[in-house]
Coordinates of C-alpha atoms and ligand atoms in Angstrom, one line a residue:
M1 CA -40.7 -60.3 73.4
C2 CA -38.6 -59.0 74.0
G3 CA -35.6 -57.0 71.3
I4 CA -31.9 -57.8 71.8
V5 CA -29.1 -56.6 69.7
G6 CA -25.8 -56.6 69.1
Y7 CA -22.0 -55.5 67.7
I8 CA -19.2 -56.8 66.6
G9 CA -16.4 -54.2 64.9
R10 CA -13.8 -51.9 65.6
K11 CA -15.8 -49.5 67.0
E12 CA -17.1 -48.3 70.4
A13 CA -20.1 -50.5 70.8
K14 CA -21.8 -48.8 73.8
P15 CA -23.9 -46.4 71.9
I16 CA -24.1 -48.4 69.3
L17 CA -25.8 -50.5 71.1
L18 CA -27.9 -48.4 73.2
N19 CA -29.3 -47.0 70.7
G20 CA -30.1 -49.6 68.8
L21 CA -32.1 -51.1 72.1
S22 CA -34.4 -47.7 71.9
R23 CA -35.6 -48.6 69.0
L24 CA -36.3 -51.8 70.2
E25 CA -38.1 -50.7 73.6
Y26 CA -41.7 -51.1 71.3
R27 CA -40.2 -54.7 72.0
G28 CA -40.9 -54.6 75.8
Y29 CA -39.7 -52.2 78.3
D30 CA -38.9 -53.7 81.5
S31 CA -36.0 -53.3 82.1
A32 CA -32.5 -53.4 79.9
G33 CA -29.0 -54.4 80.4
I34 CA -26.0 -55.2 78.1
A35 CA -22.4 -56.9 77.7
T36 CA -19.3 -55.9 76.0
I37 CA -15.8 -57.4 76.3
E38 CA -13.4 -55.1 78.3
S39 CA -9.9 -55.5 78.4
D40 CA -10.8 -59.8 77.6
K41 CA -14.2 -60.4 79.2
I42 CA -17.0 -60.3 79.8
V43 CA -18.7 -57.0 81.8
T44 CA -22.4 -56.8 82.2
I45 CA -24.7 -54.0 83.0
K46 CA -28.1 -53.9 83.9
S47 CA -31.0 -52.3 85.4
L48 CA -34.7 -52.4 85.8
G49 CA -36.8 -49.9 83.7
R50 CA -36.3 -48.0 80.0
V51 CA -32.9 -48.2 78.6
S52 CA -32.5 -44.6 79.5
D53 CA -32.5 -45.4 82.7
L54 CA -29.9 -48.3 81.4
E55 CA -27.7 -44.9 79.5
K56 CA -27.6 -44.3 83.8
A57 CA -26.3 -46.5 85.5
T58 CA -23.3 -47.0 88.6
G59 CA -20.1 -48.2 85.5
M60 CA -22.0 -47.4 82.3
D61 CA -19.5 -44.7 82.2
A62 CA -16.6 -47.4 82.2
I63 CA -17.3 -48.8 78.9
K64 CA -15.4 -48.7 75.9
G65 CA -15.0 -52.3 74.1
T66 CA -15.8 -52.5 70.7
L67 CA -18.2 -56.2 71.2
G68 CA -21.2 -56.4 72.7
I69 CA -24.6 -57.7 73.7
G70 CA -27.8 -55.8 74.6
H71 CA -30.6 -57.2 75.5
T72 CA -34.2 -55.0 75.9
R73 CA -36.9 -57.1 78.7
W74 CA -40.7 -58.1 78.3
A75 CA -41.3 -59.9 81.2
T76 CA -43.1 -63.4 80.9
H77 CA -40.4 -66.3 83.1
G78 CA -40.3 -63.9 86.8
K79 CA -41.0 -60.7 87.8
P80 CA -39.3 -57.2 86.5
S81 CA -35.9 -56.6 87.6
K82 CA -32.3 -56.4 87.8
E83 CA -31.7 -60.6 88.9
N84 CA -34.0 -61.6 86.0
S85 CA -32.6 -58.9 82.9
H86 CA -30.2 -59.9 80.3
P87 CA -27.2 -61.1 79.8
H88 CA -26.7 -63.4 81.9
M89 CA -24.2 -65.4 83.1
D90 CA -23.5 -69.3 83.9
N91 CA -22.2 -70.0 87.6
S92 CA -18.3 -69.5 87.0
N93 CA -19.4 -65.5 84.7
S94 CA -17.6 -67.5 81.3
F95 CA -20.7 -66.8 79.1
A96 CA -23.2 -64.6 78.8
V97 CA -26.4 -64.6 76.9
V98 CA -29.7 -62.6 75.7
H99 CA -32.4 -64.0 74.2
N100 CA -35.5 -63.3 72.9
G101 CA -37.9 -66.2 73.0
I102 CA -39.7 -68.8 75.9
I103 CA -38.3 -71.8 76.4
E104 CA -40.0 -74.4 77.9
N105 CA -38.4 -77.1 78.9
Y106 CA -36.7 -75.4 81.0
A107 CA -37.4 -76.2 84.6
N108 CA -36.4 -79.7 83.5
L109 CA -32.8 -78.3 82.2
K110 CA -32.7 -76.8 85.6
D111 CA -33.3 -79.3 87.2
F112 CA -30.7 -81.4 85.4
L113 CA -28.1 -78.6 85.6
I114 CA -28.9 -77.9 90.0
N115 CA -28.1 -82.2 90.0
N116 CA -24.9 -81.4 87.8
G117 CA -24.2 -78.7 91.2
Y118 CA -25.5 -75.1 89.2
T119 CA -27.3 -72.9 91.0
F120 CA -29.1 -69.8 89.9
I121 CA -30.2 -66.4 90.8
S122 CA -32.8 -65.6 88.7
Q123 CA -36.5 -66.5 88.3
T124 CA -35.8 -66.6 84.0
D125 CA -36.2 -69.8 82.1
T126 CA -33.0 -67.7 80.5
E127 CA -30.6 -68.3 82.6
V128 CA -30.3 -72.2 81.7
I129 CA -29.0 -71.4 78.4
P130 CA -24.6 -70.2 79.8
N131 CA -24.8 -72.6 82.2
L132 CA -25.7 -75.3 79.6
I133 CA -23.2 -74.0 77.0
H134 CA -20.6 -74.6 80.7
F135 CA -21.4 -77.1 80.7
H136 CA -21.3 -79.0 77.8
Y137 CA -18.1 -77.1 77.8
S138 CA -16.9 -78.1 80.2
Q139 CA -17.5 -81.8 79.5
S140 CA -16.0 -81.0 76.0
N141 CA -13.2 -82.6 74.2
E142 CA -13.0 -80.0 71.4
T143 CA -10.7 -77.5 71.2
G144 CA -9.7 -73.6 69.3
N145 CA -13.5 -71.8 68.0
K146 CA -15.0 -76.1 67.5
K147 CA -14.9 -75.9 71.4
F148 CA -17.3 -72.8 71.9
I149 CA -18.9 -73.8 68.7
K150 CA -20.3 -76.9 69.5
A151 CA -21.3 -76.1 73.2
V152 CA -23.6 -73.9 72.4
T153 CA -24.9 -77.0 69.6
D154 CA -25.0 -79.0 71.9
T155 CA -26.9 -76.2 74.4
C156 CA -29.8 -75.9 71.5
N157 CA -30.4 -78.9 71.0
M158 CA -31.4 -79.5 74.2
L159 CA -33.8 -76.5 73.6
K160 CA -37.4 -76.6 73.9
G161 CA -39.9 -73.8 72.3
S162 CA -38.6 -70.1 70.7
Y163 CA -35.1 -68.3 71.1
A164 CA -32.9 -65.6 69.7
L165 CA -29.3 -65.8 70.8
E166 CA -26.3 -64.0 71.4
I167 CA -23.6 -65.4 73.3
L168 CA -20.6 -64.0 74.1
A169 CA -17.0 -66.1 76.2
N170 CA -14.5 -65.2 77.8
D171 CA -12.5 -67.5 76.2
F172 CA -12.8 -66.4 72.4
P173 CA -13.4 -62.2 73.1
D174 CA -12.8 -61.8 69.3
N175 CA -16.2 -64.1 68.5
M176 CA -19.5 -63.5 69.0
I177 CA -22.5 -66.8 68.3
V178 CA -26.1 -66.0 67.2
V179 CA -28.9 -68.3 66.7
R180 CA -32.5 -67.9 65.9
K181 CA -35.5 -70.0 66.2
D182 CA -39.0 -68.9 66.4
S183 CA -37.9 -65.9 68.0
P184 CA -36.4 -63.3 65.3
L185 CA -32.9 -62.2 64.8
V186 CA -31.3 -59.9 61.9
I187 CA -27.0 -59.5 61.0
G188 CA -26.0 -55.9 59.4
K189 CA -23.3 -56.5 57.2
G190 CA -20.8 -53.3 57.5
Q191 CA -16.8 -53.5 56.9
D192 CA -15.3 -55.4 59.2
E193 CA -18.2 -55.5 61.9
K194 CA -21.9 -56.9 62.0
Y195 CA -24.8 -55.4 64.0
I196 CA -27.2 -57.4 65.4
S197 CA -30.6 -56.7 66.1
S198 CA -34.1 -58.2 66.7
D199 CA -35.6 -55.9 63.7
I200 CA -34.0 -54.0 60.2
P201 CA -34.8 -51.1 61.1
A202 CA -33.5 -50.5 65.0
I203 CA -29.7 -50.9 63.4
L204 CA -30.9 -49.2 59.6
S205 CA -29.0 -46.2 60.8
F206 CA -25.9 -48.2 61.0
T207 CA -26.2 -50.9 57.0
K208 CA -28.3 -51.7 54.7
D209 CA -27.2 -55.0 54.2
F210 CA -28.5 -58.0 55.9
Y211 CA -28.4 -61.8 56.6
L212 CA -31.7 -63.8 57.7
L213 CA -31.0 -65.9 59.7
N214 CA -33.4 -69.0 59.6
D215 CA -34.9 -71.1 62.0
N216 CA -31.8 -73.4 63.7
E217 CA -29.3 -71.2 61.9
F218 CA -25.5 -70.2 63.7
A219 CA -23.4 -67.9 62.4
F220 CA -20.0 -68.1 64.3
M221 CA -18.8 -63.7 63.9
S222 CA -15.2 -61.9 64.8
R223 CA -15.1 -58.7 63.1
D224 CA -14.0 -59.9 59.4
N225 CA -15.4 -62.7 59.2
I226 CA -18.6 -64.1 59.2
E227 CA -19.5 -68.9 58.7
F228 CA -22.9 -70.0 59.4
F229 CA -23.8 -73.5 60.0
D230 CA -26.6 -75.9 60.9
K231 CA -27.0 -76.9 64.6
G232 CA -25.1 -80.6 62.9
L233 CA -22.7 -78.3 62.6
R234 CA -23.0 -78.4 58.5
P235 CA -22.1 -74.7 56.9
I236 CA -23.9 -73.2 54.8
Q237 CA -23.9 -70.3 52.2
K238 CA -25.2 -67.1 53.0
Q239 CA -26.2 -63.5 50.7
A240 CA -26.8 -60.1 52.0
Q241 CA -29.2 -58.9 51.2
N242 CA -29.6 -55.0 50.1
I243 CA -32.7 -53.4 52.5
T244 CA -34.6 -50.8 50.5
W245 CA -35.5 -49.3 53.3
N246 CA -34.2 -45.7 54.0
A247 CA -32.6 -44.9 56.9
G248 CA -35.4 -42.4 57.9
A249 CA -38.4 -44.3 58.4
A250 CA -36.5 -45.0 61.6
E251 CA -36.7 -42.4 62.5
K252 CA -40.4 -39.3 63.7
E253 CA -38.3 -36.8 61.1
G254 CA -40.3 -33.8 63.4
F255 CA -43.3 -35.5 63.7
E256 CA -43.7 -35.9 67.6
D257 CA -44.9 -40.2 67.7
F258 CA -44.1 -42.1 65.6
M259 CA -47.7 -43.3 65.3
L260 CA -49.0 -39.4 64.8
K261 CA -45.7 -39.6 61.5
E262 CA -47.1 -43.6 60.2
I263 CA -50.9 -41.8 60.2
H264 CA -49.3 -39.1 57.8
E265 CA -47.7 -41.6 56.2
Q266 CA -50.1 -43.9 54.8
S267 CA -50.8 -41.8 51.6
K268 CA -46.9 -42.7 50.9
S269 CA -47.1 -46.5 52.4
I270 CA -50.2 -47.0 50.3
R271 CA -48.9 -45.9 47.2
E272 CA -45.8 -47.7 47.2
T273 CA -48.1 -50.8 48.2
I274 CA -49.9 -50.9 45.1
G275 CA -46.8 -49.9 43.4
S276 CA -46.9 -51.4 39.2
R277 CA -49.4 -53.7 41.0
I278 CA -52.1 -51.0 39.4
Q279 CA -52.4 -49.6 37.0
E280 CA -54.5 -47.7 34.9
N281 CA -56.4 -49.7 32.2
S282 CA -54.6 -52.1 32.8
L283 CA -54.5 -55.3 34.5
S284 CA -53.4 -55.9 37.7
S285 CA -49.7 -58.0 37.9
L286 CA -49.0 -60.0 41.5
P287 CA -45.7 -61.9 40.2
D288 CA -45.3 -63.7 43.0
L289 CA -48.3 -65.5 43.1
E290 CA -48.2 -68.1 41.1
M291 CA -52.4 -69.3 40.8
T292 CA -54.3 -70.7 37.4
K293 CA -57.7 -70.3 37.1
E294 CA -58.1 -74.3 37.3
Y295 CA -56.3 -74.1 41.0
L296 CA -58.7 -70.5 42.0
E297 CA -62.1 -73.4 40.4
S298 CA -60.6 -75.4 42.7
V299 CA -60.5 -73.0 46.0
N300 CA -63.9 -73.9 47.7
K301 CA -62.5 -72.2 50.8
I302 CA -60.2 -69.8 51.8
F303 CA -59.5 -69.1 55.5
I304 CA -57.8 -65.3 56.9
I305 CA -56.0 -65.6 59.7
A306 CA -54.1 -63.0 62.2
C307 CA -54.1 -61.3 65.2
G308 CA -55.2 -58.1 66.6
T309 CA -55.2 -55.0 63.7
A310 CA -53.4 -57.6 61.5
M311 CA -57.2 -59.7 62.2
H312 CA -58.4 -56.5 61.1
A313 CA -57.6 -55.7 58.0
G314 CA -58.5 -59.3 57.7
Y315 CA -61.6 -58.8 57.9
V316 CA -61.8 -56.2 55.0
G317 CA -60.2 -59.1 53.1
K318 CA -63.6 -61.3 53.7
T319 CA -65.4 -59.0 52.0
L320 CA -63.6 -58.0 48.8
I321 CA -62.6 -61.1 48.5
E322 CA -66.5 -63.2 48.9
S323 CA -67.6 -59.8 46.2
L324 CA -65.2 -60.2 43.7
C325 CA -64.5 -64.1 43.5
N326 CA -67.3 -65.2 44.8
I327 CA -65.4 -67.9 47.6
P328 CA -66.6 -68.0 50.6
V329 CA -63.7 -67.1 53.4
E330 CA -64.0 -67.3 56.6
V331 CA -61.6 -64.9 59.5
E332 CA -59.5 -66.8 62.1
A333 CA -57.9 -65.3 65.1
A334 CA -54.2 -67.6 64.5
S335 CA -54.8 -68.4 68.4
E336 CA -57.6 -69.8 67.8
F337 CA -57.1 -71.9 64.0
R338 CA -54.6 -73.8 66.0
Y339 CA -55.2 -75.4 69.1
R340 CA -59.0 -76.6 66.9
N341 CA -58.7 -78.9 64.4
P342 CA -59.9 -76.2 60.9
I343 CA -61.3 -78.2 58.6
I344 CA -58.9 -78.2 55.7
N345 CA -57.4 -79.5 52.5
D346 CA -56.2 -79.3 49.6
K347 CA -59.2 -76.9 48.3
T348 CA -58.7 -74.7 51.2
L349 CA -56.1 -71.7 50.7
C350 CA -55.2 -69.6 53.5
L351 CA -53.5 -66.2 53.6
F352 CA -51.7 -64.4 56.9
I353 CA -51.4 -61.8 58.0
S354 CA -48.6 -60.3 60.1
Q355 CA -47.5 -56.7 60.0
S356 CA -44.2 -58.3 61.6
G357 CA -44.1 -61.4 59.9
E358 CA -43.0 -63.3 63.6
T359 CA -46.5 -63.4 65.7
A360 CA -45.8 -66.6 67.2
D361 CA -49.7 -67.6 66.7
T362 CA -49.9 -66.7 63.3
I363 CA -46.5 -68.8 62.3
A364 CA -48.3 -71.7 64.8
A365 CA -51.0 -71.2 62.4
L366 CA -49.6 -71.4 59.0
K367 CA -47.1 -74.2 60.4
L368 CA -50.4 -76.1 60.9
A369 CA -52.1 -75.1 58.3
R370 CA -49.1 -76.5 56.3
F371 CA -49.8 -79.7 57.5
K372 CA -52.7 -79.6 56.5
G373 CA -51.9 -79.5 52.5
A374 CA -54.0 -76.2 52.4
R375 CA -51.6 -73.7 50.1
T376 CA -50.8 -71.1 52.1
I377 CA -49.7 -67.0 51.5
A378 CA -48.5 -64.8 53.4
V379 CA -48.9 -61.2 53.1
S380 CA -46.4 -59.0 55.2
N381 CA -44.2 -56.1 55.9
V382 CA -41.3 -57.1 57.3
I383 CA -39.0 -58.6 54.0
G384 CA -37.5 -62.8 55.3
S385 CA -39.6 -62.5 58.3
S386 CA -40.9 -65.7 59.9
I387 CA -44.0 -66.2 57.9
S388 CA -42.7 -65.1 54.1
R389 CA -40.3 -68.3 54.6
E390 CA -42.6 -70.4 56.3
A391 CA -45.5 -69.6 53.0
D392 CA -46.1 -70.7 49.3
Y393 CA -46.7 -67.5 48.7
T394 CA -45.2 -64.1 49.5
L395 CA -46.6 -60.7 49.1
Y396 CA -45.1 -57.9 50.9
T397 CA -47.5 -54.0 52.0
H398 CA -44.4 -51.9 51.3
A399 CA -45.4 -49.7 53.9
G400 CA -41.2 -49.3 56.0
P401 CA -40.8 -49.8 59.7
E402 CA -43.6 -48.5 61.6
I403 CA -42.6 -48.2 65.2
A404 CA -45.1 -47.7 67.2
V405 CA -47.3 -50.1 69.2
A406 CA -50.4 -49.4 67.8
S407 CA -50.5 -50.2 64.0
T408 CA -51.9 -47.9 62.0
K409 CA -50.0 -47.8 57.9
A410 CA -49.9 -51.0 58.3
Y411 CA -52.6 -52.2 58.9
T412 CA -54.4 -49.8 55.7
A413 CA -52.1 -51.0 53.1
Q414 CA -53.0 -54.9 54.7
I415 CA -56.3 -53.5 53.5
V416 CA -54.8 -52.2 49.4
L417 CA -52.9 -55.2 49.5
L418 CA -56.0 -58.3 49.4
A419 CA -58.0 -55.7 48.2
I420 CA -55.2 -56.0 45.0
I421 CA -55.2 -59.9 45.8
A422 CA -59.0 -60.3 45.7
I423 CA -59.0 -58.0 41.8
H424 CA -55.6 -60.2 40.9
C425 CA -58.0 -63.8 42.1
A426 CA -61.3 -62.3 40.1
E427 CA -59.3 -61.6 37.1
I428 CA -57.1 -65.3 36.9
L429 CA -61.2 -66.5 37.3
G430 CA -62.7 -64.3 34.3
I431 CA -65.5 -63.1 36.4
N432 CA -66.5 -59.7 37.7
Q433 CA -65.3 -58.1 35.4
E434 CA -67.0 -54.1 36.1
K435 CA -66.4 -54.3 39.3
V436 CA -63.6 -55.6 38.9
Q437 CA -62.8 -52.8 36.7
E438 CA -64.1 -50.2 39.5
L439 CA -61.8 -50.9 41.6
R440 CA -58.3 -51.1 40.1
N441 CA -59.3 -46.7 39.4
D442 CA -60.4 -46.2 42.8
I443 CA -57.5 -48.3 44.3
L444 CA -55.4 -45.0 42.5
L445 CA -56.9 -42.1 44.0
L446 CA -56.7 -43.3 47.4
P447 CA -53.3 -41.7 48.7
S448 CA -54.7 -38.2 47.9
Q449 CA -58.0 -38.9 49.6
I450 CA -56.2 -39.8 51.7
E451 CA -54.2 -36.1 52.0
E452 CA -57.6 -34.9 52.2
V453 CA -58.4 -36.5 55.2
L454 CA -55.2 -35.9 56.6
K455 CA -56.1 -32.4 55.9
N456 CA -59.1 -32.0 59.3
T457 CA -57.8 -32.7 61.9
N458 CA -59.5 -29.9 64.4
D459 CA -62.6 -31.1 64.4
I460 CA -61.2 -34.6 66.0
K461 CA -59.4 -33.0 68.6
A462 CA -61.8 -30.6 69.5
F463 CA -64.0 -34.4 70.9
A464 CA -60.5 -35.8 72.1
Q465 CA -60.1 -32.7 74.1
R466 CA -64.4 -33.3 75.3
V467 CA -64.2 -37.1 75.6
Y468 CA -60.5 -38.0 76.6
K469 CA -61.7 -38.2 80.7
E470 CA -64.5 -40.4 79.7
E471 CA -63.9 -44.9 80.6
D472 CA -66.3 -46.1 78.7
M473 CA -67.6 -46.1 74.6
F474 CA -69.2 -47.5 71.9
F475 CA -68.2 -48.1 68.2
I476 CA -71.1 -49.1 65.8
G477 CA -70.7 -49.6 61.7
R478 CA -72.5 -52.3 59.1
G479 CA -70.7 -54.3 57.3
V480 CA -67.1 -53.0 56.7
D481 CA -68.0 -50.2 58.7
Y482 CA -67.8 -52.3 61.3
A483 CA -65.5 -54.5 60.3
V484 CA -63.6 -50.8 60.9
A485 CA -65.4 -50.6 64.3
L486 CA -63.7 -53.5 65.3
E487 CA -60.2 -51.8 64.6
G488 CA -61.4 -47.9 66.5
S489 CA -61.9 -49.5 68.9
L490 CA -59.3 -51.8 69.0
K491 CA -56.6 -47.7 69.2
L492 CA -58.6 -46.3 71.4
K493 CA -58.7 -48.9 74.1
E494 CA -54.5 -49.9 73.3
I495 CA -52.8 -46.3 73.7
S496 CA -55.4 -44.5 76.2
Y497 CA -56.5 -47.3 78.5
I498 CA -60.3 -45.8 77.7
H499 CA -63.2 -49.6 77.5
S500 CA -64.7 -49.5 74.3
E501 CA -67.0 -52.1 72.4
A502 CA -67.5 -52.3 68.7
Y503 CA -71.0 -53.5 67.4
P504 CA -72.4 -54.2 64.3
S505 CA -74.9 -51.3 64.1
G506 CA -77.8 -54.0 64.2
E507 CA -76.8 -56.1 67.3
L508 CA -76.9 -52.7 69.7
K509 CA -80.8 -54.1 70.4
H510 CA -80.1 -57.0 70.5
G511 CA -78.5 -56.2 74.3
P512 CA -76.0 -53.5 74.0
I513 CA -78.4 -50.5 74.1
A514 CA -79.1 -50.8 78.2
L515 CA -75.5 -49.1 78.3
I516 CA -75.9 -46.5 76.8
E517 CA -77.1 -43.6 78.9
N518 CA -77.7 -39.1 78.8
D519 CA -73.1 -38.7 77.9
V520 CA -72.7 -41.8 76.8
T521 CA -69.8 -41.4 73.6
V522 CA -70.7 -43.5 70.2
I523 CA -69.0 -43.4 67.3
S524 CA -70.2 -44.5 64.2
V525 CA -68.9 -45.2 61.1
L526 CA -71.4 -45.3 57.8
T527 CA -69.4 -45.2 54.1
D528 CA -72.2 -48.0 52.8
R529 CA -74.9 -45.9 50.3
L530 CA -77.5 -49.0 50.7
L531 CA -76.9 -49.4 54.5
T532 CA -77.4 -45.9 55.3
E533 CA -80.7 -45.2 56.5
K534 CA -80.3 -48.4 57.6
A535 CA -77.4 -47.1 60.1
I536 CA -78.9 -44.0 60.3
S537 CA -81.5 -45.4 61.9
N538 CA -79.6 -46.6 64.9
I539 CA -77.2 -44.1 64.9
Q540 CA -80.6 -41.6 66.5
E541 CA -81.6 -44.1 68.8
V542 CA -79.0 -44.3 70.4
V543 CA -79.1 -39.9 70.1
T544 CA -82.1 -40.5 71.5
R545 CA -80.6 -42.0 74.9
G546 CA -79.4 -39.3 75.6
A547 CA -75.4 -39.8 73.7
K548 CA -73.1 -38.0 72.5
T549 CA -72.6 -39.1 68.7
F550 CA -68.3 -38.7 66.2
I551 CA -69.6 -39.9 63.4
V552 CA -67.8 -41.2 60.3
T553 CA -68.3 -40.8 56.5
N554 CA -68.8 -40.1 53.0
Q555 CA -72.7 -39.5 53.0
E556 CA -75.2 -36.4 52.4
L557 CA -76.5 -37.2 55.8
N558 CA -80.2 -35.8 56.1
H559 CA -80.0 -34.8 60.2
S560 CA -78.2 -33.0 62.3
F561 CA -75.1 -34.5 64.8
D562 CA -72.8 -34.4 67.1
T563 CA -69.7 -34.6 64.8
V564 CA -69.8 -35.3 61.2
I565 CA -65.9 -36.0 60.0
N566 CA -66.0 -36.2 56.0
I567 CA -64.6 -38.9 54.1
P568 CA -63.9 -38.4 50.9
K569 CA -66.4 -41.0 48.5
T570 CA -65.0 -43.8 47.5
N571 CA -65.2 -47.9 46.5
V572 CA -67.1 -48.9 49.6
L573 CA -65.3 -52.0 49.4
I574 CA -61.5 -50.2 50.3
S575 CA -63.5 -46.7 52.0
P576 CA -61.8 -48.7 55.9
I577 CA -58.8 -47.1 54.7
L578 CA -60.4 -44.1 54.4
S579 CA -63.4 -44.3 57.0
V580 CA -60.3 -45.6 59.7
I581 CA -57.7 -42.9 59.9
P582 CA -60.3 -40.1 61.9
L583 CA -60.8 -42.9 64.6
Q584 CA -56.8 -43.4 64.6
L585 CA -56.9 -39.9 65.3
L586 CA -59.0 -40.0 67.9
A587 CA -57.2 -42.5 69.6
Y588 CA -54.2 -40.7 69.2
Y589 CA -56.3 -37.2 70.6
I590 CA -57.4 -39.0 73.6
S591 CA -53.8 -40.9 74.7
K592 CA -51.7 -37.3 74.3
E593 CA -55.1 -35.5 76.2
K594 CA -54.4 -38.7 78.4
G595 CA -50.5 -37.4 78.5
L596 CA -49.4 -41.6 77.3
D597 CA -46.3 -42.4 76.4
V598 CA -48.8 -43.3 73.1
D599 CA -45.6 -45.3 71.3
K600 CA -45.1 -48.2 73.9
P601 CA -48.6 -48.4 75.5
R602 CA -48.6 -50.2 78.8
N603 CA -48.2 -54.1 79.0
L604 CA -47.4 -54.4 74.7
A605 CA -45.2 -55.3 72.3
K606 CA -44.7 -54.4 68.7
S607 CA -44.9 -58.4 68.4
V608 CA -46.0 -60.9 69.9
T609 CA -43.3 -63.5 69.2
V610 CA -44.3 -65.7 72.6
E611 CA -48.3 -67.5 72.9
Ligands
M6R701 O1 -47.6 -58.2 63.7 P1 -48.5 -59.1 63.4 O2 -49.3 -58.1 62.2 O3 -48.7 -60.3 63.0 O4 -49.4 -58.6 64.1 C1 -50.3 -58.6 65.3 C2 -51.0 -57.8 65.8 O5 -50.1 -58.8 68.0 C3 -50.9 -56.9 66.4 O6 -51.9 -55.9 64.9 C4 -51.4 -56.1 67.5 O7 -53.4 -56.0 66.9 C5 -51.2 -53.8 67.5 N1 -50.2 -54.1 68.8 C6 -52.7 -53.7 67.0 O8 -52.5 -52.3 67.1

């Protein structure tokens, strides 16, 4: 889960690399490094810590080259240290490599290289790559560019695992090779220049035209040319795609943190995700999803598979699809699904949700489902991401780039898209038309209701100030409110490092209530009219035991509770889109009170591209 960036063109590479790396720091921030070509020779500079430390590293002032690669690391093999930082070089200092991913067979490859006289200075899996390139290069009978290209493809043919690589060579001071397999990499196209990155937002301020590489595709670049080929060296034709995100979307735009900005963007991201898919007085439109009535009637099970927050959106999706389409839905963590033997056949529909579209477990689960004959739908926020290329159909959330590690606007956009999918399938099936009609209308009200929720933050801030020193909290809810409780609890853990647990309210009595004592904080979500009385009884039970409560509700409560955050009324099936916002803000304000780095919480990376 590292970030890589590259530049080849006529401008100085250093500021572009450092800028790109600082934008990619959400992917890892244990160490950082760059390599550029200075007077036809590779020069590397690395530093432990963040990109801001790298900027001050010795030798940085002298870097002037117009071609370079950079890396920000999330340590997997080998502790965070300067030696383990990328770029890595081969023994003869002829090749420099940055790598995002994991080389699973690196130990065997290392033995192979040691037997051939190579030595190693780091504990990383990556260091085998430049040395293997050197090995193949020195044995090669090829000449010219092909010698470099062939050494790289021969190397990649020996690698098992995942990798996005950028490679420089002393003998080719005007070229760079990049390749990807199961790790993200995009190439931005400029005028006589190319920008390479692990994600689009990091280089969005330079270009909006991108080449998207598929697995096992290579690019050999010079300043004014780019050639694509596969691992058998067969040429590939590729067109750059224009990405409509605006550059400002990857900036804080006056907000203190990306997370706060992204929380506040939810009205816009919901509006854009709805787009023309739902309109007043007409049926939904999802042209990218080709489903017939016959096919949907044949589906006897839907799996929703995802990780983390995306999985929590999946729990809401389950209720939506079951209520509107009458098809049983199971939600599963991709990391579990991929290693068991799920019962899947051509009557199974599998829906994969991933903001980044690059989560390793989700991709592996998707491949398994396809292998077993299921039809697959990807829900992703990133155009051209890996899951979008693997799935039969892809539907995009239009949340814009999400930079903060803690997901907020992607979650609510995923739920609204799941609601639209459920509506669309119910329309095709011709069932539950009244419910569908109501939900369509309620969806259209969401953007203005979100703005309303975001106007009332004072009570949330005040509660955060009261509780930020606590060590444990509890979240409770029933039905979709329980799904939101899970998400609120995850947000709190991620960015405030406070231990929290989420329980279905009715489960409290079966054990967890033993933990409720004087002054413990219990956060409750209550939006289902039919379950209000039961939920209130559960809250009373904890209040009686001395708990202080924070309740997010759109119901009239005939009892006085500690802090009550009122949100607008909506259809219970989509209420999580509104009820989660106070929980996102609560986690945010608690983290700020504690003086933590909200956007880059410890140990976490934005997209988990390794297992
Ligand atoms: O990119 P994805 O949606 O596949 O990411 C899944 C999870 O890693 C992600 O939601 C994670 O749980 C976030 N840090 C939650 O805030």
